[in-house]
Amino acid sequence: KCDAVTTSGWAGYSSFTTLCNAVTLPVLQGYNSLSIPSCWTQQYVIPATSGSNISYPTSSASPTTSPQEGTGFAYWNSFSIPSGNETRLVSIPMNTVGVPSVDVQFQWFHDNTLATAAGYADEGVFLEYSTNGTTWTTVGSEVTRLGGVNGWNLKTFTLPAAAGGQTLLYVGFRFRSRSGANCSIDAVDIHATPACSAQPTVLTASSITTTTATISWTAASPVPASGYEYYYSTSPTTPTTTFFGPVANTVTSVALTGL
């Protein structure tokens, strides 16, 4: 301002984005907006600048992949990305105060049909966590593209105790390329470790009619003391509030009606 009545022109402007608030658990994240979700970020690891981007398509090739849920998934184009490049997909900031133990589940696409030589064996993703977004700790072993059953597979990790009781926690997925075939992840679920963490397996549907069906499963080990809850829907998304049951812990099938 030059004097009481005159001013200079505006010098210009600068844009900025405020930080995201840390959210409480659970965090359920699909990748259905075809772009990185709000408050999620990516970090170039190798090389640290001008690295390779993670993308969010509705389908991909090499191998042929479609979403595990919804309309999109997170995709690392390791078929084309230079071997050795690494990029980290970073979750929304979370607050785990009052949560002594944290589990991370996600769907991972295994493929054993392309680029199967020994040089591709360590192409995949590392699960990591951080309490500041800068220093990262790797959890368990790398989840590789090769191995497992072809297609989407559920992966479950329990984070170290240090991840609990934090005012700020991030989960990271550090992708590594070997220029072999593409890697994909979907349906991330970050939640407090349940008191009974064993889950039933081999869920199947049979005796299907226009309005009825029977669902069956293999019992969890150890068997949960209070039985099982179940959920069915026309959408393959993780339920958050409405469940059916419980049924006794000796029950391993349920007849559904009114479908």
mmCIF file of C-alpha atoms in Angstrom:
data_model
loop_
_atom_site.group_PDB
_atom_site.id
_atom_site.type_symbol
_atom_site.label_atom_id
_atom_site.label_comp_id
_atom_site.label_asym_id
_atom_site.label_seq_id
_atom_site.Cartn_x
_atom_site.Cartn_y
_atom_site.Cartn_z
ATOM 1 C CA LYS A 1 0.000 0.000 0.000
ATOM 2 C CA CYS A 2 1.580 3.247 -1.154
ATOM 3 C CA ASP A 3 -0.398 5.686 1.005
ATOM 4 C CA ALA A 4 -3.876 6.046 2.515
ATOM 5 C CA VAL A 5 -5.667 5.761 -0.848
ATOM 6 C CA THR A 6 -3.389 4.087 -3.426
ATOM 7 C CA THR A 7 -1.960 0.575 -3.729
ATOM 8 C CA SER A 8 0.320 -1.198 -6.182
ATOM 9 C CA GLY A 9 -0.887 -4.031 -8.373
ATOM 10 C CA TRP A 10 -1.077 -7.521 -6.886
ATOM 11 C CA ALA A 11 2.324 -9.229 -6.878
ATOM 12 C CA GLY A 12 0.865 -12.586 -7.959
ATOM 13 C CA TYR A 13 -0.339 -15.689 -6.175
ATOM 14 C CA SER A 14 0.841 -18.984 -4.759
ATOM 15 C CA SER A 15 -1.294 -22.110 -4.447
ATOM 16 C CA PHE A 16 -1.102 -24.695 -1.656
ATOM 17 C CA THR A 17 -3.024 -27.665 -0.293
ATOM 18 C CA THR A 18 -3.684 -28.075 3.410
ATOM 19 C CA LEU A 19 -2.628 -31.278 5.145
ATOM 20 C CA CYS A 20 -5.158 -34.059 5.612
ATOM 21 C CA ASN A 21 -6.441 -34.858 9.083
ATOM 22 C CA ALA A 22 -5.494 -38.241 10.523
ATOM 23 C CA VAL A 23 -8.520 -40.554 10.432
ATOM 24 C CA THR A 24 -9.409 -43.355 12.827
ATOM 25 C CA LEU A 25 -9.623 -47.017 11.848
ATOM 26 C CA PRO A 26 -10.954 -48.809 9.926
ATOM 27 C CA VAL A 27 -9.770 -47.495 6.555
ATOM 28 C CA LEU A 28 -11.326 -49.239 3.541
ATOM 29 C CA GLN A 29 -9.942 -48.173 0.183
ATOM 30 C CA GLY A 30 -10.761 -49.244 -3.360
ATOM 31 C CA TYR A 31 -9.374 -47.443 -6.404
ATOM 32 C CA ASN A 32 -12.516 -46.654 -8.344
ATOM 33 C CA SER A 33 -12.071 -42.958 -9.208
ATOM 34 C CA LEU A 34 -9.383 -43.733 -11.851
ATOM 35 C CA SER A 35 -6.966 -41.469 -9.972
ATOM 36 C CA ILE A 36 -5.102 -41.597 -6.688
ATOM 37 C CA PRO A 37 -7.604 -41.429 -3.791
ATOM 38 C CA SER A 38 -7.993 -38.234 -1.796
ATOM 39 C CA CYS A 39 -5.281 -37.833 0.864
ATOM 40 C CA TRP A 40 -3.282 -40.766 -0.528
ATOM 41 C CA THR A 41 0.094 -39.928 -2.085
ATOM 42 C CA GLN A 42 2.953 -41.580 -3.921
ATOM 43 C CA GLN A 43 6.686 -41.295 -3.294
ATOM 44 C CA TYR A 44 9.465 -42.055 -5.754
ATOM 45 C CA VAL A 45 11.986 -44.349 -4.069
ATOM 46 C CA ILE A 46 14.349 -45.480 -6.858
ATOM 47 C CA PRO A 47 15.131 -43.146 -8.524
ATOM 48 C CA ALA A 48 14.211 -40.582 -5.880
ATOM 49 C CA THR A 49 13.211 -37.995 -8.498
ATOM 50 C CA SER A 50 11.456 -38.390 -11.846
ATOM 51 C CA GLY A 51 10.480 -41.941 -10.964
ATOM 52 C CA SER A 52 7.644 -44.117 -12.248
ATOM 53 C CA ASN A 53 3.972 -43.487 -11.504
ATOM 54 C CA ILE A 54 1.306 -45.810 -10.167
ATOM 55 C CA SER A 55 -1.941 -45.611 -12.159
ATOM 56 C CA TYR A 56 -5.584 -46.554 -11.581
ATOM 57 C CA PRO A 57 -7.160 -48.225 -14.643
ATOM 58 C CA THR A 58 -10.362 -50.184 -15.130
ATOM 59 C CA SER A 59 -8.448 -53.035 -16.806
ATOM 60 C CA SER A 60 -4.932 -53.925 -17.907
ATOM 61 C CA ALA A 61 -2.924 -56.456 -19.915
ATOM 62 C CA SER A 62 0.242 -58.483 -19.261
ATOM 63 C CA PRO A 63 -1.403 -60.152 -17.408
ATOM 64 C CA THR A 64 -5.077 -59.514 -18.209
ATOM 65 C CA THR A 65 -6.511 -57.947 -15.049
ATOM 66 C CA SER A 66 -9.870 -56.506 -13.998
ATOM 67 C CA PRO A 67 -10.796 -54.997 -10.594
ATOM 68 C CA GLN A 68 -11.237 -57.271 -7.611
ATOM 69 C CA GLU A 69 -14.009 -54.925 -6.499
ATOM 70 C CA GLY A 70 -15.608 -51.833 -8.002
ATOM 71 C CA THR A 71 -14.453 -50.269 -11.256
ATOM 72 C CA GLY A 72 -10.691 -49.761 -10.830
ATOM 73 C CA PHE A 73 -7.527 -50.891 -9.087
ATOM 74 C CA ALA A 74 -3.994 -49.665 -8.366
ATOM 75 C CA TYR A 75 -1.603 -50.710 -11.129
ATOM 76 C CA TRP A 76 2.200 -50.778 -11.363
ATOM 77 C CA ASN A 77 3.299 -51.061 -14.992
ATOM 78 C CA SER A 78 6.333 -53.211 -14.245
ATOM 79 C CA PHE A 79 6.163 -54.650 -17.771
ATOM 80 C CA SER A 80 7.465 -51.300 -19.074
ATOM 81 C CA ILE A 81 9.002 -49.589 -16.023
ATOM 82 C CA PRO A 82 12.816 -49.949 -15.896
ATOM 83 C CA SER A 83 14.088 -52.831 -13.785
ATOM 84 C CA GLY A 84 15.001 -51.717 -10.266
ATOM 85 C CA ASN A 85 12.622 -48.764 -10.150
ATOM 86 C CA GLU A 86 10.552 -48.502 -6.974
ATOM 87 C CA THR A 87 7.579 -46.268 -6.108
ATOM 88 C CA ARG A 88 5.622 -46.179 -2.841
ATOM 89 C CA LEU A 89 1.828 -45.783 -2.618
ATOM 90 C CA VAL A 90 1.120 -44.048 0.723
ATOM 91 C CA SER A 91 -2.150 -44.272 2.630
ATOM 92 C CA ILE A 92 -4.188 -41.502 4.136
ATOM 93 C CA PRO A 93 -2.764 -40.458 7.552
ATOM 94 C CA MET A 94 -4.313 -42.444 10.407
ATOM 95 C CA ASN A 95 -4.611 -42.128 14.190
ATOM 96 C CA THR A 96 -4.247 -45.420 16.112
ATOM 97 C CA VAL A 97 -4.432 -44.074 19.670
ATOM 98 C CA GLY A 98 -6.327 -46.681 21.692
ATOM 99 C CA VAL A 99 -5.614 -49.384 19.105
ATOM 100 C CA PRO A 100 -2.910 -51.753 20.402
ATOM 101 C CA SER A 101 -2.483 -53.732 17.178
ATOM 102 C CA VAL A 102 -3.144 -52.942 13.500
ATOM 103 C CA ASP A 103 -3.883 -55.355 10.642
ATOM 104 C CA VAL A 104 -3.532 -54.594 6.933
ATOM 105 C CA GLN A 105 -5.389 -56.663 4.355
ATOM 106 C CA PHE A 106 -5.326 -56.196 0.593
ATOM 107 C CA GLN A 107 -6.010 -58.061 -2.607
ATOM 108 C CA TRP A 108 -2.944 -58.886 -4.704
ATOM 109 C CA PHE A 109 -2.923 -60.218 -8.276
ATOM 110 C CA HIS A 110 -0.650 -63.243 -8.704
ATOM 111 C CA ASP A 111 0.483 -64.263 -12.183
ATOM 112 C CA ASN A 112 2.615 -67.271 -13.071
ATOM 113 C CA THR A 113 2.157 -67.183 -16.842
ATOM 114 C CA LEU A 114 4.477 -64.322 -17.875
ATOM 115 C CA ALA A 115 8.127 -63.498 -17.137
ATOM 116 C CA THR A 116 8.769 -66.536 -14.941
ATOM 117 C CA ALA A 117 12.585 -66.701 -15.132
ATOM 118 C CA ALA A 118 14.668 -66.308 -11.975
ATOM 119 C CA GLY A 119 15.440 -62.660 -12.731
ATOM 120 C CA TYR A 120 11.792 -61.742 -12.168
ATOM 121 C CA ALA A 121 11.416 -63.521 -8.823
ATOM 122 C CA ASP A 122 11.568 -60.335 -6.711
ATOM 123 C CA GLU A 123 9.113 -58.263 -8.737
ATOM 124 C CA GLY A 124 6.269 -57.250 -6.460
ATOM 125 C CA VAL A 125 5.404 -55.081 -3.468
ATOM 126 C CA PHE A 126 6.657 -54.531 0.091
ATOM 127 C CA LEU A 127 4.243 -53.548 2.874
ATOM 128 C CA GLU A 128 5.641 -50.755 5.050
ATOM 129 C CA TYR A 129 4.557 -48.373 7.800
ATOM 130 C CA SER A 130 5.749 -44.984 9.018
ATOM 131 C CA THR A 131 4.915 -42.619 11.870
ATOM 132 C CA ASN A 132 6.115 -39.531 10.004
ATOM 133 C CA GLY A 133 5.777 -40.274 6.267
ATOM 134 C CA THR A 134 9.563 -40.162 5.810
ATOM 135 C CA THR A 135 11.151 -43.060 7.692
ATOM 136 C CA TRP A 136 9.693 -46.427 6.678
ATOM 137 C CA THR A 137 9.785 -49.898 8.247
ATOM 138 C CA THR A 138 9.225 -52.975 6.077
ATOM 139 C CA VAL A 139 6.750 -55.539 7.412
ATOM 140 C CA GLY A 140 7.321 -59.216 6.643
ATOM 141 C CA SER A 141 8.523 -60.484 3.282
ATOM 142 C CA GLU A 142 7.937 -59.078 -0.183
ATOM 143 C CA VAL A 143 4.661 -60.079 -1.847
ATOM 144 C CA THR A 144 5.766 -61.207 -5.291
ATOM 145 C CA ARG A 145 3.869 -61.356 -8.549
ATOM 146 C CA LEU A 146 5.046 -64.917 -9.091
ATOM 147 C CA GLY A 147 3.819 -67.619 -6.737
ATOM 148 C CA GLY A 148 0.416 -68.279 -5.255
ATOM 149 C CA VAL A 149 -2.694 -68.961 -7.319
ATOM 150 C CA ASN A 150 -3.181 -66.945 -10.500
ATOM 151 C CA GLY A 151 -5.628 -64.081 -9.953
ATOM 152 C CA TRP A 152 -6.644 -62.044 -6.921
ATOM 153 C CA ASN A 153 -5.490 -63.324 -3.520
ATOM 154 C CA LEU A 154 -6.136 -61.871 -0.064
ATOM 155 C CA LYS A 155 -2.995 -60.894 1.873
ATOM 156 C CA THR A 156 -3.064 -60.190 5.626
ATOM 157 C CA PHE A 157 -0.313 -58.611 7.742
ATOM 158 C CA THR A 158 -0.212 -57.613 11.399
ATOM 159 C CA LEU A 159 1.953 -54.520 11.851
ATOM 160 C CA PRO A 160 4.570 -54.430 14.636
ATOM 161 C CA ALA A 161 3.347 -53.207 18.024
ATOM 162 C CA ALA A 162 4.971 -49.817 17.392
ATOM 163 C CA ALA A 163 2.219 -49.039 14.850
ATOM 164 C CA GLY A 164 -0.420 -49.041 17.584
ATOM 165 C CA GLY A 165 -1.143 -46.048 19.821
ATOM 166 C CA GLN A 166 0.147 -43.481 17.321
ATOM 167 C CA THR A 167 -1.267 -40.021 16.642
ATOM 168 C CA LEU A 168 0.068 -40.371 13.097
ATOM 169 C CA LEU A 169 0.492 -43.569 11.088
ATOM 170 C CA TYR A 170 0.923 -44.228 7.369
ATOM 171 C CA VAL A 171 0.870 -47.533 5.521
ATOM 172 C CA GLY A 172 2.950 -47.805 2.361
ATOM 173 C CA PHE A 173 3.009 -50.216 -0.576
ATOM 174 C CA ARG A 174 6.475 -50.085 -2.170
ATOM 175 C CA PHE A 175 6.338 -51.515 -5.685
ATOM 176 C CA ARG A 176 9.462 -52.895 -7.378
ATOM 177 C CA SER A 177 9.849 -53.481 -11.115
ATOM 178 C CA ARG A 178 11.939 -56.099 -12.877
ATOM 179 C CA SER A 179 10.472 -55.245 -16.319
ATOM 180 C CA GLY A 180 8.647 -58.557 -16.249
ATOM 181 C CA ALA A 181 4.858 -58.301 -15.992
ATOM 182 C CA ASN A 182 2.467 -55.884 -14.324
ATOM 183 C CA CYS A 183 1.518 -55.808 -10.627
ATOM 184 C CA SER A 184 -1.881 -54.859 -9.225
ATOM 185 C CA ILE A 185 -3.444 -54.235 -5.808
ATOM 186 C CA ASP A 186 -7.037 -53.592 -4.728
ATOM 187 C CA ALA A 187 -9.439 -53.473 -1.757
ATOM 188 C CA VAL A 188 -7.118 -52.250 1.009
ATOM 189 C CA ASP A 189 -8.520 -52.750 4.517
ATOM 190 C CA ILE A 190 -6.627 -51.311 7.525
ATOM 191 C CA HIS A 191 -8.244 -52.130 10.864
ATOM 192 C CA ALA A 192 -7.658 -52.997 14.500
ATOM 193 C CA THR A 193 -6.469 -56.576 14.889
ATOM 194 C CA PRO A 194 -9.536 -58.603 15.942
ATOM 195 C CA ALA A 195 -9.483 -60.520 19.201
ATOM 196 C CA CYS A 196 -9.990 -63.717 17.220
ATOM 197 C CA SER A 197 -7.996 -63.236 14.043
ATOM 198 C CA ALA A 198 -8.499 -66.677 12.470
ATOM 199 C CA GLN A 199 -10.903 -66.549 9.540
ATOM 200 C CA PRO A 200 -13.050 -69.186 7.840
ATOM 201 C CA THR A 201 -11.818 -70.220 4.398
ATOM 202 C CA VAL A 202 -13.036 -71.813 1.148
ATOM 203 C CA LEU A 203 -16.288 -69.869 0.904
ATOM 204 C CA THR A 204 -18.597 -71.449 -1.698
ATOM 205 C CA ALA A 205 -22.173 -71.078 -2.944
ATOM 206 C CA SER A 206 -24.376 -73.992 -4.012
ATOM 207 C CA SER A 207 -28.009 -75.019 -4.557
ATOM 208 C CA ILE A 208 -28.608 -71.721 -6.325
ATOM 209 C CA THR A 209 -32.120 -70.859 -7.572
ATOM 210 C CA THR A 210 -33.743 -67.582 -8.563
ATOM 211 C CA THR A 211 -34.441 -66.697 -4.920
ATOM 212 C CA THR A 212 -32.321 -69.008 -2.751
ATOM 213 C CA ALA A 213 -28.769 -70.267 -2.307
ATOM 214 C CA THR A 214 -26.629 -72.022 0.269
ATOM 215 C CA ILE A 215 -23.275 -70.617 1.376
ATOM 216 C CA SER A 216 -20.672 -72.848 3.013
ATOM 217 C CA TRP A 217 -17.203 -72.401 4.483
ATOM 218 C CA THR A 218 -14.374 -74.289 6.145
ATOM 219 C CA ALA A 219 -14.239 -73.588 9.872
ATOM 220 C CA ALA A 220 -11.644 -71.210 11.250
ATOM 221 C CA SER A 221 -8.839 -72.638 13.374
ATOM 222 C CA PRO A 222 -9.141 -72.104 16.251
ATOM 223 C CA VAL A 223 -12.920 -72.043 16.126
ATOM 224 C CA PRO A 224 -14.308 -68.656 17.310
ATOM 225 C CA ALA A 225 -16.027 -68.882 20.681
ATOM 226 C CA SER A 226 -19.051 -66.786 19.657
ATOM 227 C CA GLY A 227 -19.658 -68.261 16.212
ATOM 228 C CA TYR A 228 -19.769 -66.602 12.790
ATOM 229 C CA GLU A 229 -21.406 -63.562 11.256
ATOM 230 C CA TYR A 230 -22.027 -63.477 7.519
ATOM 231 C CA TYR A 231 -22.998 -60.935 4.885
ATOM 232 C CA TYR A 232 -24.362 -61.047 1.360
ATOM 233 C CA SER A 233 -24.890 -58.285 -1.169
ATOM 234 C CA THR A 234 -25.101 -57.553 -4.889
ATOM 235 C CA SER A 235 -21.852 -55.569 -4.565
ATOM 236 C CA PRO A 236 -18.464 -57.190 -3.722
ATOM 237 C CA THR A 237 -17.474 -54.610 -1.106
ATOM 238 C CA THR A 238 -16.369 -55.124 2.489
ATOM 239 C CA PRO A 239 -19.345 -54.678 4.880
ATOM 240 C CA THR A 240 -19.051 -52.047 7.609
ATOM 241 C CA THR A 241 -22.276 -52.060 9.633
ATOM 242 C CA THR A 242 -24.997 -54.611 8.750
ATOM 243 C CA PHE A 243 -24.276 -58.310 9.263
ATOM 244 C CA PHE A 244 -26.348 -61.480 9.527
ATOM 245 C CA GLY A 245 -26.113 -64.029 12.313
ATOM 246 C CA PRO A 246 -24.335 -64.912 14.406
ATOM 247 C CA VAL A 247 -24.607 -68.644 13.909
ATOM 248 C CA ALA A 248 -23.042 -71.175 16.261
ATOM 249 C CA ASN A 249 -19.366 -71.990 15.909
ATOM 250 C CA THR A 250 -20.310 -75.538 14.870
ATOM 251 C CA VAL A 251 -22.235 -74.236 11.828
ATOM 252 C CA THR A 252 -20.428 -74.107 8.468
ATOM 253 C CA SER A 253 -23.312 -73.455 6.055
ATOM 254 C CA VAL A 254 -26.336 -71.178 5.847
ATOM 255 C CA ALA A 255 -29.385 -71.293 3.564
ATOM 256 C CA LEU A 256 -30.202 -67.885 2.088
ATOM 257 C CA THR A 257 -33.768 -67.069 1.053
ATOM 258 C CA GLY A 258 -35.646 -64.137 -0.424
ATOM 259 C CA LEU A 259 -32.866 -63.257 -2.840
#
